[in-house]
Tab-separated table of C-alpha atoms and ligand atoms in Angstrom:
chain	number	residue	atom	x	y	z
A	14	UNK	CA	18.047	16.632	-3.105
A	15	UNK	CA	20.911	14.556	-2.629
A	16	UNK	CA	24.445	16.132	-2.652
A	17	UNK	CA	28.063	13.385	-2.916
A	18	UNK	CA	30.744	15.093	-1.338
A	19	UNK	CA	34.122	14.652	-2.813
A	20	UNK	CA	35.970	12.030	-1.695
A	21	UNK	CA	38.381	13.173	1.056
A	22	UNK	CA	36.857	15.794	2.337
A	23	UNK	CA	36.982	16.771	5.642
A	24	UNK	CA	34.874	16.649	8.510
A	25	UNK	CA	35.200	20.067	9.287
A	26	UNK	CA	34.716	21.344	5.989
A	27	UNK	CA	31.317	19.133	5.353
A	28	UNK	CA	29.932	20.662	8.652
A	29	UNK	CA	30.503	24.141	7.805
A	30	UNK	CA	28.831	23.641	4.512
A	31	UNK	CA	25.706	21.584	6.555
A	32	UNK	CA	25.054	24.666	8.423
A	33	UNK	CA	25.136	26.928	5.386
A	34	UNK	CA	22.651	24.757	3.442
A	35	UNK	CA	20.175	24.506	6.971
A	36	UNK	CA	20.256	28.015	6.898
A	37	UNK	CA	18.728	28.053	3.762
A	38	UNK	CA	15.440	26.194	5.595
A	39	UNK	CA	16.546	22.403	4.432
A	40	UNK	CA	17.423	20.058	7.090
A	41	UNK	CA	20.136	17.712	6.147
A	42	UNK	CA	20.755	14.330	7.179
A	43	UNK	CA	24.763	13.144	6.929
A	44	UNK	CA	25.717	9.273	5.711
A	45	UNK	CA	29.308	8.606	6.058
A	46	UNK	CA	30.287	5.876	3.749
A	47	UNK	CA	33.657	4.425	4.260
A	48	UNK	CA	35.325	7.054	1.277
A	49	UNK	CA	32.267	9.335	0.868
A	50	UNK	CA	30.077	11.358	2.688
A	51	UNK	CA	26.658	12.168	1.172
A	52	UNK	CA	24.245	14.535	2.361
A	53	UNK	CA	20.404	14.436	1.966
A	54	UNK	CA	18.622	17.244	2.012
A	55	UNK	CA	15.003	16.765	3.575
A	56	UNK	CA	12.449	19.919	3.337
A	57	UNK	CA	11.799	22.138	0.914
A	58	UNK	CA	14.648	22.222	-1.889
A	59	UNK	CA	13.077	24.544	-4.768
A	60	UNK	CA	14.733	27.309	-3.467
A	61	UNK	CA	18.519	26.165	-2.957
A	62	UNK	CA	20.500	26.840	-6.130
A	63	UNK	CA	21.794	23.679	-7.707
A	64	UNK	CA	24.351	25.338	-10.252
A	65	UNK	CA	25.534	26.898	-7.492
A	66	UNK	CA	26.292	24.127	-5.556
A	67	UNK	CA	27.494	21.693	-8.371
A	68	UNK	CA	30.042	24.929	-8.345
A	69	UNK	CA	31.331	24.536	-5.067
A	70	UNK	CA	34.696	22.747	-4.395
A	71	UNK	CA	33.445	20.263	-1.954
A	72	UNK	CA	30.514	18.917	-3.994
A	73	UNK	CA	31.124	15.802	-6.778
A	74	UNK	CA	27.216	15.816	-7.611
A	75	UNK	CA	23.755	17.554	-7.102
A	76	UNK	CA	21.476	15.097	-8.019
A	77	UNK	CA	17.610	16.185	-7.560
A	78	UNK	CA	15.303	13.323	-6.424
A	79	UNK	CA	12.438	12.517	-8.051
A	80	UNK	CA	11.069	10.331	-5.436
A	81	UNK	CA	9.685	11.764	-2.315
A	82	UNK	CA	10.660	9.329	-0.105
A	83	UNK	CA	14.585	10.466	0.653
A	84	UNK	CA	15.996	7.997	3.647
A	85	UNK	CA	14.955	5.017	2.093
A	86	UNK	CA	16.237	6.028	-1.172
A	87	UNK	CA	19.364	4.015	-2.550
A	88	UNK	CA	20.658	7.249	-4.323
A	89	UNK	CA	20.929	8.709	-0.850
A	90	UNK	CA	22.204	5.346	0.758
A	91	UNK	CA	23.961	2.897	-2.286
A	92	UNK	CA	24.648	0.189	-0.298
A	93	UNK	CA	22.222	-2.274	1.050
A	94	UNK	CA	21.324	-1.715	4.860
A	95	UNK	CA	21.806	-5.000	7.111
A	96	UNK	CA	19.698	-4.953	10.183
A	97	UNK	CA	21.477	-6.758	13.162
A	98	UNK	CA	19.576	-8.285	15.958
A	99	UNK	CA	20.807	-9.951	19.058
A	100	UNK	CA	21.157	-13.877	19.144
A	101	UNK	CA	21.746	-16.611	21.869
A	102	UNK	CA	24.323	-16.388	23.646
A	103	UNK	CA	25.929	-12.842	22.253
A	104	UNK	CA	25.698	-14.025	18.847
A	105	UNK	CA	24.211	-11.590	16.199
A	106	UNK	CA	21.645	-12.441	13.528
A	107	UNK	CA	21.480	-10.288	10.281
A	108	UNK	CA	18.952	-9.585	7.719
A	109	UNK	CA	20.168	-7.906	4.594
A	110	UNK	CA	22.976	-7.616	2.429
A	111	UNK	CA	23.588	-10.922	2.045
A	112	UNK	CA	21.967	-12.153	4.299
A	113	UNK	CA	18.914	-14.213	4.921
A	114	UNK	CA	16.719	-13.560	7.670
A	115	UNK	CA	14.552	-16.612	7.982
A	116	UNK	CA	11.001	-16.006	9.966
A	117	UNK	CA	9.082	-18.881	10.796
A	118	UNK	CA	6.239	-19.836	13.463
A	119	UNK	CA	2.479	-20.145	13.939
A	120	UNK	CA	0.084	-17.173	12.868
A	121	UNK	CA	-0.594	-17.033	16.880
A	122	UNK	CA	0.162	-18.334	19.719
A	123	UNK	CA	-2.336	-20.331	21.195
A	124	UNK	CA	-0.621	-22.204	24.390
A	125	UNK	CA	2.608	-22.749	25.912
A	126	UNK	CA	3.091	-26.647	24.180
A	127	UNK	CA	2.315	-24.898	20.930
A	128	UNK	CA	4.218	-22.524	20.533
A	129	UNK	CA	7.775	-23.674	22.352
A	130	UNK	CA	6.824	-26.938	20.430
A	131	UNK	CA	6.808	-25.141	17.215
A	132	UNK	CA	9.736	-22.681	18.263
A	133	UNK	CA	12.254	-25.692	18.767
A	134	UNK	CA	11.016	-27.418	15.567
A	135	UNK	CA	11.714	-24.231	13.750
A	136	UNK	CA	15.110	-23.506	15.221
A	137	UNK	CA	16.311	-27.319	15.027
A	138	UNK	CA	15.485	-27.240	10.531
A	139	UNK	CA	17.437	-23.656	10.650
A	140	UNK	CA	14.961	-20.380	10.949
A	141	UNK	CA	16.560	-17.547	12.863
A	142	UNK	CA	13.206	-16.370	14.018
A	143	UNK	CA	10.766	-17.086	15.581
A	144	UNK	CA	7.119	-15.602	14.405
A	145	UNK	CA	3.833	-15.619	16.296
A	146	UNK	CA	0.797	-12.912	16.932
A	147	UNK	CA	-0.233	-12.100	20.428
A	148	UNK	CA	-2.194	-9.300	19.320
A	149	UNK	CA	-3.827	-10.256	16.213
A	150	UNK	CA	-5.946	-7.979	13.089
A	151	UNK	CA	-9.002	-9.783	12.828
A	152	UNK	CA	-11.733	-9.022	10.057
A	153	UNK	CA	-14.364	-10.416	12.191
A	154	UNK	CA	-14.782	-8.860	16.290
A	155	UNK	CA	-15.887	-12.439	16.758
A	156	UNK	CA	-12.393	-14.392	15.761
A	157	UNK	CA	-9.701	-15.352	17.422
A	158	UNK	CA	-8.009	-12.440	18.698
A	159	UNK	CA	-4.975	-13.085	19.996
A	160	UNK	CA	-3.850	-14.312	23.599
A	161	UNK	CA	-2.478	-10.353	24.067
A	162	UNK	CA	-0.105	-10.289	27.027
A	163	UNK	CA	-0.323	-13.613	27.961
A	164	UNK	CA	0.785	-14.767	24.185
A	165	UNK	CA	3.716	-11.908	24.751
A	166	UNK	CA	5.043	-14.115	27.867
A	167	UNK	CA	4.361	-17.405	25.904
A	168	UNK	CA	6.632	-15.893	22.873
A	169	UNK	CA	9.337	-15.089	26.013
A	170	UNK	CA	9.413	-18.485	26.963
A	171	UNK	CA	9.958	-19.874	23.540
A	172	UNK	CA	12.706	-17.879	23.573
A	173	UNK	CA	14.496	-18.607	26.626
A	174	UNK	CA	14.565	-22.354	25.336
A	175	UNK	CA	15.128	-21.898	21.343
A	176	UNK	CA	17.489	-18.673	21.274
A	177	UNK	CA	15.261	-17.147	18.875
A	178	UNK	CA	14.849	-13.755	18.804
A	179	UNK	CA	10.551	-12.765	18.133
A	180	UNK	CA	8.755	-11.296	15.763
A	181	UNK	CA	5.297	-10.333	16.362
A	182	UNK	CA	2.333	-7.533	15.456
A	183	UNK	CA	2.092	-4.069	17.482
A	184	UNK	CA	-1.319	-3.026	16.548
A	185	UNK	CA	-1.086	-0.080	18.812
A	186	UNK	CA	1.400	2.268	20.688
A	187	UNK	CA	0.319	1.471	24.030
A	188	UNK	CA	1.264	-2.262	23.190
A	189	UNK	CA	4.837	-1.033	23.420
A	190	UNK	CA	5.510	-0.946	27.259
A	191	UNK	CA	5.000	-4.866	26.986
A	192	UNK	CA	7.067	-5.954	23.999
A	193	UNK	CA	9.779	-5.377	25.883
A	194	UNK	CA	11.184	-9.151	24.748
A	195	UNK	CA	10.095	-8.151	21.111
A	196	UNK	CA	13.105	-8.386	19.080
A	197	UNK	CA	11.456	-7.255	15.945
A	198	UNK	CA	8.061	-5.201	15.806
A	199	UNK	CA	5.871	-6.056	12.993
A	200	UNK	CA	3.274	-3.492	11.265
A	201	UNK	CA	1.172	-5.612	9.458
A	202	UNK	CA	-0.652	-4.834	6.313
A	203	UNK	CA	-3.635	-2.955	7.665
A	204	UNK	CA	-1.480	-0.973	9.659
A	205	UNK	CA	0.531	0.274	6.580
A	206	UNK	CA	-0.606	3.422	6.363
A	207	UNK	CA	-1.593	4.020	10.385
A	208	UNK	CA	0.283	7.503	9.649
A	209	UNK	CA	0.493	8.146	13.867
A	210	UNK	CA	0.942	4.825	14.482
A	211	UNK	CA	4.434	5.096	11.787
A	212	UNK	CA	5.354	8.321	13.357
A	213	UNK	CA	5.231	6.755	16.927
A	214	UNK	CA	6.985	3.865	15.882
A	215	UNK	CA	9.596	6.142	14.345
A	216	UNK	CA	11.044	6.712	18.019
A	217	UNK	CA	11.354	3.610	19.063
A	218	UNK	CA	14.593	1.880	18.746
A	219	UNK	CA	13.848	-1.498	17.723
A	220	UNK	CA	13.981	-2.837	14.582
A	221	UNK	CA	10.604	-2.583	12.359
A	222	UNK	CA	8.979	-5.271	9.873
A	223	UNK	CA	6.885	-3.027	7.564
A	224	UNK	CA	4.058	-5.247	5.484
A	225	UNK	CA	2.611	-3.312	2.867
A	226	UNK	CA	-0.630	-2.582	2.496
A	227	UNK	CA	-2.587	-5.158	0.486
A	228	UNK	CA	-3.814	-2.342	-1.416
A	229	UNK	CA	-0.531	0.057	-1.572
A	230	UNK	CA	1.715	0.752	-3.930
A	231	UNK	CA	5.671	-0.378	-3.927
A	232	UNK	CA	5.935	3.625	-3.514
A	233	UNK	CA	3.674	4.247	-1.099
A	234	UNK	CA	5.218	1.331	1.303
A	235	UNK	CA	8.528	3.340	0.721
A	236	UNK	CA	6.820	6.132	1.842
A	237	UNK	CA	5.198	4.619	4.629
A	238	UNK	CA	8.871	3.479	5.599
A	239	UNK	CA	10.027	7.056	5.199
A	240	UNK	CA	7.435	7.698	7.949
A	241	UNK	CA	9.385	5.378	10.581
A	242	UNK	CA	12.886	6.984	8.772
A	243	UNK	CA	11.642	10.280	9.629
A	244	UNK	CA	11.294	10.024	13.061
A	245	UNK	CA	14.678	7.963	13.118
A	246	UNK	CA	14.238	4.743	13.518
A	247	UNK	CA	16.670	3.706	10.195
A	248	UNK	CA	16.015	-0.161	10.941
A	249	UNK	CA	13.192	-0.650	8.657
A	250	UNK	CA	12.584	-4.251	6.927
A	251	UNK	CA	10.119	-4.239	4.200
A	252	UNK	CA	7.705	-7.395	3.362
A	253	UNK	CA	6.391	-8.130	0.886
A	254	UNK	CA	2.848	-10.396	1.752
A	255	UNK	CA	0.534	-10.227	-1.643
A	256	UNK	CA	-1.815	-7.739	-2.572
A	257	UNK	CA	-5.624	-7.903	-4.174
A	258	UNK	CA	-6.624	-8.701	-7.132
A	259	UNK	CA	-9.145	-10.253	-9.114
A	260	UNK	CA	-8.079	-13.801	-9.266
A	261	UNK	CA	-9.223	-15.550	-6.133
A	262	UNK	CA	-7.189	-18.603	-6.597
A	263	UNK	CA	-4.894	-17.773	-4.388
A	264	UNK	CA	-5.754	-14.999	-0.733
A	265	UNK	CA	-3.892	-12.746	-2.792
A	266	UNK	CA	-1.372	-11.743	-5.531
A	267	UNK	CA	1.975	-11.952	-4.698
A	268	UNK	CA	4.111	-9.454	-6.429
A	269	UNK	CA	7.285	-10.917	-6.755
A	270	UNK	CA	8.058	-7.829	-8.901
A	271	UNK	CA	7.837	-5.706	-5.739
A	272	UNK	CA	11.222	-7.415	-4.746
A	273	UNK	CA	13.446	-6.430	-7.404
A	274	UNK	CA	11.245	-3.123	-7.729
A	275	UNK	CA	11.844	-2.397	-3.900
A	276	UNK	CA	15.482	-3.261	-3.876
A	277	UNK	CA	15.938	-0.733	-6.678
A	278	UNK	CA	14.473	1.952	-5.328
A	279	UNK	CA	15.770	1.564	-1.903
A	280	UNK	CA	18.524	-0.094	0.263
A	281	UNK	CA	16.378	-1.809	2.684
A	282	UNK	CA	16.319	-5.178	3.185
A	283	UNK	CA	12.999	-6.496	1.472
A	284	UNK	CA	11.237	-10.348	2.651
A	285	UNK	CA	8.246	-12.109	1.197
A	286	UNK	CA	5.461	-13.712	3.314
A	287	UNK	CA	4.476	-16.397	0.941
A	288	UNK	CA	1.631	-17.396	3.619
A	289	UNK	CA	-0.989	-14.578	3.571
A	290	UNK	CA	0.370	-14.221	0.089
A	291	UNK	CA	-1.002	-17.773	-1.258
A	292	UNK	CA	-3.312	-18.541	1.603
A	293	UNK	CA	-2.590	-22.464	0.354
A	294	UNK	CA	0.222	-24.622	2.312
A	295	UNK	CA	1.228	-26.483	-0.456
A	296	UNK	CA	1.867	-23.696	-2.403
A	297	UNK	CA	4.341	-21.974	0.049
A	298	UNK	CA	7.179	-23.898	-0.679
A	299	UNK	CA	7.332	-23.034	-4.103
A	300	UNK	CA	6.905	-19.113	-3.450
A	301	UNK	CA	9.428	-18.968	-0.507
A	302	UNK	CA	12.382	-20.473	-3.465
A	303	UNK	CA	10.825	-17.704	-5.964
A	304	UNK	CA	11.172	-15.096	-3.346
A	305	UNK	CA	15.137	-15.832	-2.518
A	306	UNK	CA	15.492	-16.785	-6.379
A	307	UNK	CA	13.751	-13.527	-7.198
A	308	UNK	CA	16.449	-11.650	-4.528
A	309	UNK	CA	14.680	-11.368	-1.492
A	310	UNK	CA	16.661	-10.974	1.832
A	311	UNK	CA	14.626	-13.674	3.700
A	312	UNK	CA	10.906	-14.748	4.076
A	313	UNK	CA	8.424	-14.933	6.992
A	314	UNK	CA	6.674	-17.988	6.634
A	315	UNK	CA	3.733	-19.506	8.957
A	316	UNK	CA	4.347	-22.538	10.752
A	317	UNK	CA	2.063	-24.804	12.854
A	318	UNK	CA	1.995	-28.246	14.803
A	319	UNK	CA	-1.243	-28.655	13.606
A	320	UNK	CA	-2.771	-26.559	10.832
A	321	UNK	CA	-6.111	-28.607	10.824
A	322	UNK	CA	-7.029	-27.022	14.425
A	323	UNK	CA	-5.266	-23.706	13.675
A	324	UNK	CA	-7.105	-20.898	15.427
A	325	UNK	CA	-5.866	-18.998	12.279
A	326	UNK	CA	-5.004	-19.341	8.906
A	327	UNK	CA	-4.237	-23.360	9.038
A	328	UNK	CA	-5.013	-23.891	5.390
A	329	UNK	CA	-1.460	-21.461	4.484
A	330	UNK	CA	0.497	-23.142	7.759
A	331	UNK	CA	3.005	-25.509	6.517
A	332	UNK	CA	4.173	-28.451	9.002
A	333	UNK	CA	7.593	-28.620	10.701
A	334	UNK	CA	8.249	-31.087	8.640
A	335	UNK	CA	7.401	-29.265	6.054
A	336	UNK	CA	9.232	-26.847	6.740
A	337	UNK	CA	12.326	-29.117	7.417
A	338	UNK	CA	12.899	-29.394	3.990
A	339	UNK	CA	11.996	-26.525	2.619
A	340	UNK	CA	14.874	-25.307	5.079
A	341	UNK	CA	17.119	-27.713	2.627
A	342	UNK	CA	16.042	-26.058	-0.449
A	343	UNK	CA	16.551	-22.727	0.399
A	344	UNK	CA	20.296	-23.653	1.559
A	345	UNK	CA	20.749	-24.484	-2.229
A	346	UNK	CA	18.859	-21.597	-3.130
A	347	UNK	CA	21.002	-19.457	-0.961
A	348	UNK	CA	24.134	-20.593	-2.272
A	349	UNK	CA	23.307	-20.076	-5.453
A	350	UNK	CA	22.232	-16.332	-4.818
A	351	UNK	CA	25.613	-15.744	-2.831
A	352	UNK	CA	23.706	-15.284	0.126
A	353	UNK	CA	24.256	-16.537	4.196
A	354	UNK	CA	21.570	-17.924	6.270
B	15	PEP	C1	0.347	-11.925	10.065
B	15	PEP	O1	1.565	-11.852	9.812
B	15	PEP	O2	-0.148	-12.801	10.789
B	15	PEP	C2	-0.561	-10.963	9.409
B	15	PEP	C3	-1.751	-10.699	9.915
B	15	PEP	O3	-0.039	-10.444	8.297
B	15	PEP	P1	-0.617	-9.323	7.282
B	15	PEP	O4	-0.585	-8.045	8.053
B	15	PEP	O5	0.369	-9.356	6.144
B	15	PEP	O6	-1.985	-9.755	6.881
B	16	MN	MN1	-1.547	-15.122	9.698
């Protein structure tokens, strides 16, 4: 249940009526808008009277929620959340609300030339971060892996000489007391619905990139989000990176509806990985425009010196070169959506 205070009213007042609604058994989580104050009450609301509250003089509106996901909600947060992250030199990147975070790199890193090579290439056509898994979801024990910590301290050098604040996979909690340089903590799509790994991940205070699950619903990725909310980590990112289907074309479906579906439903910023959506270079391109066209708040896109000896997923790496000019497009595309890189 989510209850708009009247405009104006005051502090005091709201906090007075907080603690007669929590002793009622709700708990109730307070977003102060610049003019309004809403309340959203979390627990068990079949037993708190909504006539009587839509009677109270403090109240403007009682409006039940139909959705059980609450902090991700729009109706309990209208405007759009933008997640700041530090830059270079004290500057401050955002994703969301008008702006475009742009994610690019290799799938892994697999050596220091590679991945500061494709870290300055990425930062020189215009991405303001840099991707790359240390600690990579494999389907076979017998791939590629990851380079673990060693790719951690690879991603920190890339960043000491691009700027770029990272982006890569936590795959478990104890991976946390290394990440560290991590500027953004990615749960990737078989992690979706890692319930304790969400609820752990709700206490940490960096920002999270949630994938959803490849067989999940737009709803249950919102709730998966509300896991991370719950626990209070409010700088959630959503992705979305294709799901299954029959068609095997393309890796998998991407659901460009999920971005207009998402941003209805909820005021987190929502990207599109057009690589493991497509799983075909030459097709990214064309998705990454759809995704800001359709009005995503960025993409994470894979990026690699040399996708023909990729340790993983070359065929869906586009080139820095490549990826120059897709750079160019999306500046048009951008414009036209009234959006900032
Ligand atoms: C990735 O980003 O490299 C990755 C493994 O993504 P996903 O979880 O979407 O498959
Ligand atoms: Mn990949």
């Amino acid at each position: 249940m989510i209850i708009a205070m009247k405009r104006g009213a005051e502090a005091a007042e709201i906090q007075n009526f907080t603690v007669l609604l929590e002793k009622q058994g709700v708990r109730v989580h307070c977003s102060q808008g610049t003019s309004q104050t809403v309340l959203g009450l979390v627990g068990d609301t079949t037993g708190i009277d909504e006539e009587g509250l839509k009677a109270h003089h403090l109240v403007e509106k009682v409006i039940r929620v139909q959705e059980p996901y609450k902090r991700a909600n729009r109706l309990f947060h209208p405007e759009d959340t933008r997640i700041d992250i530090a830059g270079p030199g004290g500057t401050i990147r955002h994703i969301g609300a008008g702006h475009l975070g742009i994610i690019a790199g290799p799938c892994s890193v697999e050596g220091r030339d590679q991945i500061v090579g494709v870290a300055s290439a990425v930062q020189k056509a215009g991405a303001g971060f840099l991707r790359g898994g240390a600690f990579k979801p494999r389907t076979s024990p017998y791939s590629f892996q990851g380079l673990g910590c060693e790719g951690l301290d690879l991603l920190g050098e890339a960043k000491r000489v691009t700027g770029l604040p990272l982006v890569t996979e936590l795959m478990d909690i104890r991976q946390l007391e290394v990440f560290d340089q991590v500027d953004i903590i990615q749960v990737g799509a078989r992690n979706m619905q890692n319930f304790t790994l969400l609820k752990e991940l709700g206490h940490c205070r960096k920002p999270i990139l949630l994938k959803r699950g490849y067989a999940c619903t737009v709803t249950e990725l919102l709730m998966a989000a509300e896991y991370l909310m719950a626990g209070g980590n409010d700088r959630i990112i959503l992705c979305e990176r294709g799901i299954r289907s029959f068609d095997s074309y393309t890796r998998n479906i991407l659901d460009l509806s999920a971005v207009p579906a998402l941003k209805k439903q909820s005021h987190l910023p929502v990207i599109v990985d057009p690589s493991h959506a497509t799983g075909l270079a030459w097709m990214v391109p064309a998705m990454a425009k759809a995704a800001v066209a359709a009005g995503a708040d960025g993409i994470i896109v894979e990026v690699h010196n040399d996708p023909e000896r990729a340790l993983c997923d070359g065929e869906q790496s586009i080139t820095p070169e490549a990826f120059g000019s897709l750079m160019e497009s999306l500046k048009k595309y951008a414009a036209i959506e009234g959006k900032s890189l």
